[in-house]
XYZ file of C-alpha atoms in Angstrom:
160
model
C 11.314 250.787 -118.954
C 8.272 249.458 -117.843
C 6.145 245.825 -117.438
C 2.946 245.135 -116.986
C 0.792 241.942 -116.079
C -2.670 241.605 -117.558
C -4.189 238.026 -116.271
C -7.957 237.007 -117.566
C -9.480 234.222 -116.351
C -13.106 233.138 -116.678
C -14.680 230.388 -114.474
C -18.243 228.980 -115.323
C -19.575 227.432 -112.286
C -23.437 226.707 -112.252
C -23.191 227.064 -108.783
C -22.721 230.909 -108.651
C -24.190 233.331 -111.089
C -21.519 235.862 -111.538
C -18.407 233.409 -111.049
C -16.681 236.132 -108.384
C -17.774 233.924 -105.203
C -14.750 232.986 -103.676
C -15.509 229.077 -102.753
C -16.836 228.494 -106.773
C -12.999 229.400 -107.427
C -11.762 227.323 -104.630
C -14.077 224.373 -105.801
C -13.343 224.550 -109.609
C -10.994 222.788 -111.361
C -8.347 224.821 -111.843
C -4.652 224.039 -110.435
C -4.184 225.181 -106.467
C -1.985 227.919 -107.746
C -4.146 229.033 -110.800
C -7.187 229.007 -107.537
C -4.540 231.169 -105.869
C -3.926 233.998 -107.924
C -8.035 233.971 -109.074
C -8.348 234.825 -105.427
C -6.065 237.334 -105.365
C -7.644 238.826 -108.784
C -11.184 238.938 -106.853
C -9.849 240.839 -104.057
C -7.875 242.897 -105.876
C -10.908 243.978 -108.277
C -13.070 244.067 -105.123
C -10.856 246.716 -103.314
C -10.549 248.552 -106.555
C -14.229 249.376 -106.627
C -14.930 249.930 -103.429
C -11.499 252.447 -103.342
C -13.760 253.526 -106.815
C -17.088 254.246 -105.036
C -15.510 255.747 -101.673
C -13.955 258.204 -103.554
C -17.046 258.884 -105.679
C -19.545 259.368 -102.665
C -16.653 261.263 -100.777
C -17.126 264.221 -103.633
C -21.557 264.300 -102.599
C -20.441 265.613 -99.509
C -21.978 266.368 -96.363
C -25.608 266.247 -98.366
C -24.799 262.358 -98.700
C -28.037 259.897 -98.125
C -28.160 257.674 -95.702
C -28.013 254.753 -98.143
C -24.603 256.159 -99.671
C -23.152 256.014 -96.004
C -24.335 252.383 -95.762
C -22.544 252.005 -99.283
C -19.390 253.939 -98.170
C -19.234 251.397 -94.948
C -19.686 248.402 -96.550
C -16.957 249.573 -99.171
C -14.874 250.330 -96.190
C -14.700 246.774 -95.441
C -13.671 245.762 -98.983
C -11.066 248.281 -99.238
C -7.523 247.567 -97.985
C -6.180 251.182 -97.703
C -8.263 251.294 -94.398
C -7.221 251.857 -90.864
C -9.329 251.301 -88.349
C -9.695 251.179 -84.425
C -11.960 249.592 -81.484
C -11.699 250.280 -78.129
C -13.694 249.810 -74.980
C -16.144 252.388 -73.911
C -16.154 252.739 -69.711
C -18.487 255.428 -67.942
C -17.279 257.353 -64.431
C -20.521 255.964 -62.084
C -20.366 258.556 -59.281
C -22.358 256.289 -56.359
C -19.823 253.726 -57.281
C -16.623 255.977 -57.698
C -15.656 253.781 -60.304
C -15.183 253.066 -64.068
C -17.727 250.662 -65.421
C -17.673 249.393 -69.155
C -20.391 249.695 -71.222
C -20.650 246.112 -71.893
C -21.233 245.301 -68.482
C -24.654 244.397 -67.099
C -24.944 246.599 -64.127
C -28.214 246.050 -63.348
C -29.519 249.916 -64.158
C -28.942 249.605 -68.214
C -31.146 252.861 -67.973
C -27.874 255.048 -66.415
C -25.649 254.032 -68.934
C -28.602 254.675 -71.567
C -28.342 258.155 -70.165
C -24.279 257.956 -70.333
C -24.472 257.309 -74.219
C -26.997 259.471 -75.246
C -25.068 262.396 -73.331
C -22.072 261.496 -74.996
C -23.742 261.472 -78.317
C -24.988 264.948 -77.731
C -21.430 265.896 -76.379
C -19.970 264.418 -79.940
C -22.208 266.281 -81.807
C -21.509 269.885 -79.949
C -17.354 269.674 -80.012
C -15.999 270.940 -83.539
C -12.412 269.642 -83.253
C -13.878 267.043 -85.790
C -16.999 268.055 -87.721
C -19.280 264.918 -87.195
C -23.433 264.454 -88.131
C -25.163 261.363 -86.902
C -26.369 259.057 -89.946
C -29.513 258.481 -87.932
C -31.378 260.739 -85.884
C -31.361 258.970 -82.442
C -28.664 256.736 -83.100
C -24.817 256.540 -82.476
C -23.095 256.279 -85.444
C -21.512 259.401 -86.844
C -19.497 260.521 -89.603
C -16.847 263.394 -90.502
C -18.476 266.388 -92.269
C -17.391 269.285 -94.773
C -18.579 272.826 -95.051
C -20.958 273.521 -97.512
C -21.317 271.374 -100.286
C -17.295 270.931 -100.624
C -16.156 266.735 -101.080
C -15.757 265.170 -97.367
C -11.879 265.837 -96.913
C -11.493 261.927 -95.659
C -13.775 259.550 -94.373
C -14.487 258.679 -90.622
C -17.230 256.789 -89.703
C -17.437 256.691 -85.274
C -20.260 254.239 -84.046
C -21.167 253.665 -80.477
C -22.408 250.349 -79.721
């Protein structure tokens, strides 16, 4: 046996044009709980499509435009069946014998210029993970296919 749920609920708010902004359903008039599961609705729906158009760009494949990547990051952020990871980037500075993040201001920003752009060529040459930059120049890379096969996953690195 098996239930389902099916909830509609329209808002008409003058203040937003499409009714899914999240403070016009926090603002209305409806009952803190009714507010509540709206909210819930619009995120739900939200991480639908992106999951929707992730998958759909995934099948273009290594051939994707640049504007699809933008898409498929941006949907990232509205899916929830994303795991992501930051960490601190630190360069070995020889005349120092020492680690020094890339954050810091060192006073030379032109040696760690040279640290990132050799470890952007270094990211690009390994093929343990197929990756091709989104930009030519920049740092942000993303996991390849062969051919014109779907992307088996997405990964999106950036170095910033």
């Amino acid at each position: 046996s098996s239930s389902s749920l099916s909830a509609f609920i329209t808002l008409f708010n003058k203040s937003s044009s499409d009714g899914t902004d999240g403070r016009a359903i926090e603002s209305s008039h409806l009952p803190k709980v009714h507010a509540a599961v709206a909210m819930t609705l619009v995120s739900e729906l939200k991480s639908f499509v992106a999951d929707q158009t992730l998958e759909r760009l995934r099948q273009v494949g290594s051939n994707i435009s640049e504007i699809d990547l933008r898409t498929a990051i941006l949907s990232l952020l509205e899916a929830k069946n994303v795991a992501s990871s930051k960490m601190s980037l630190e360069f070995f500075v020889a005349e120092s014998d020492e680690l020094v993040p890339a954050s810091a201001p060192t006073g030379n920003e032109r040696v760690l210029d040279n640290f990132l752009t050799l470890l952007c060529s270094e990211m690009e040459k390994q093929r343990t993970v197929k990756l091709k930059r989104i930009t030519e120049g920049g740092g942000d890379f993303f996991v390849t296919s062969e051919g014109d096969s779907p992307l088996p996953y997405w990964c999106f690195v950036q170095l910033q």
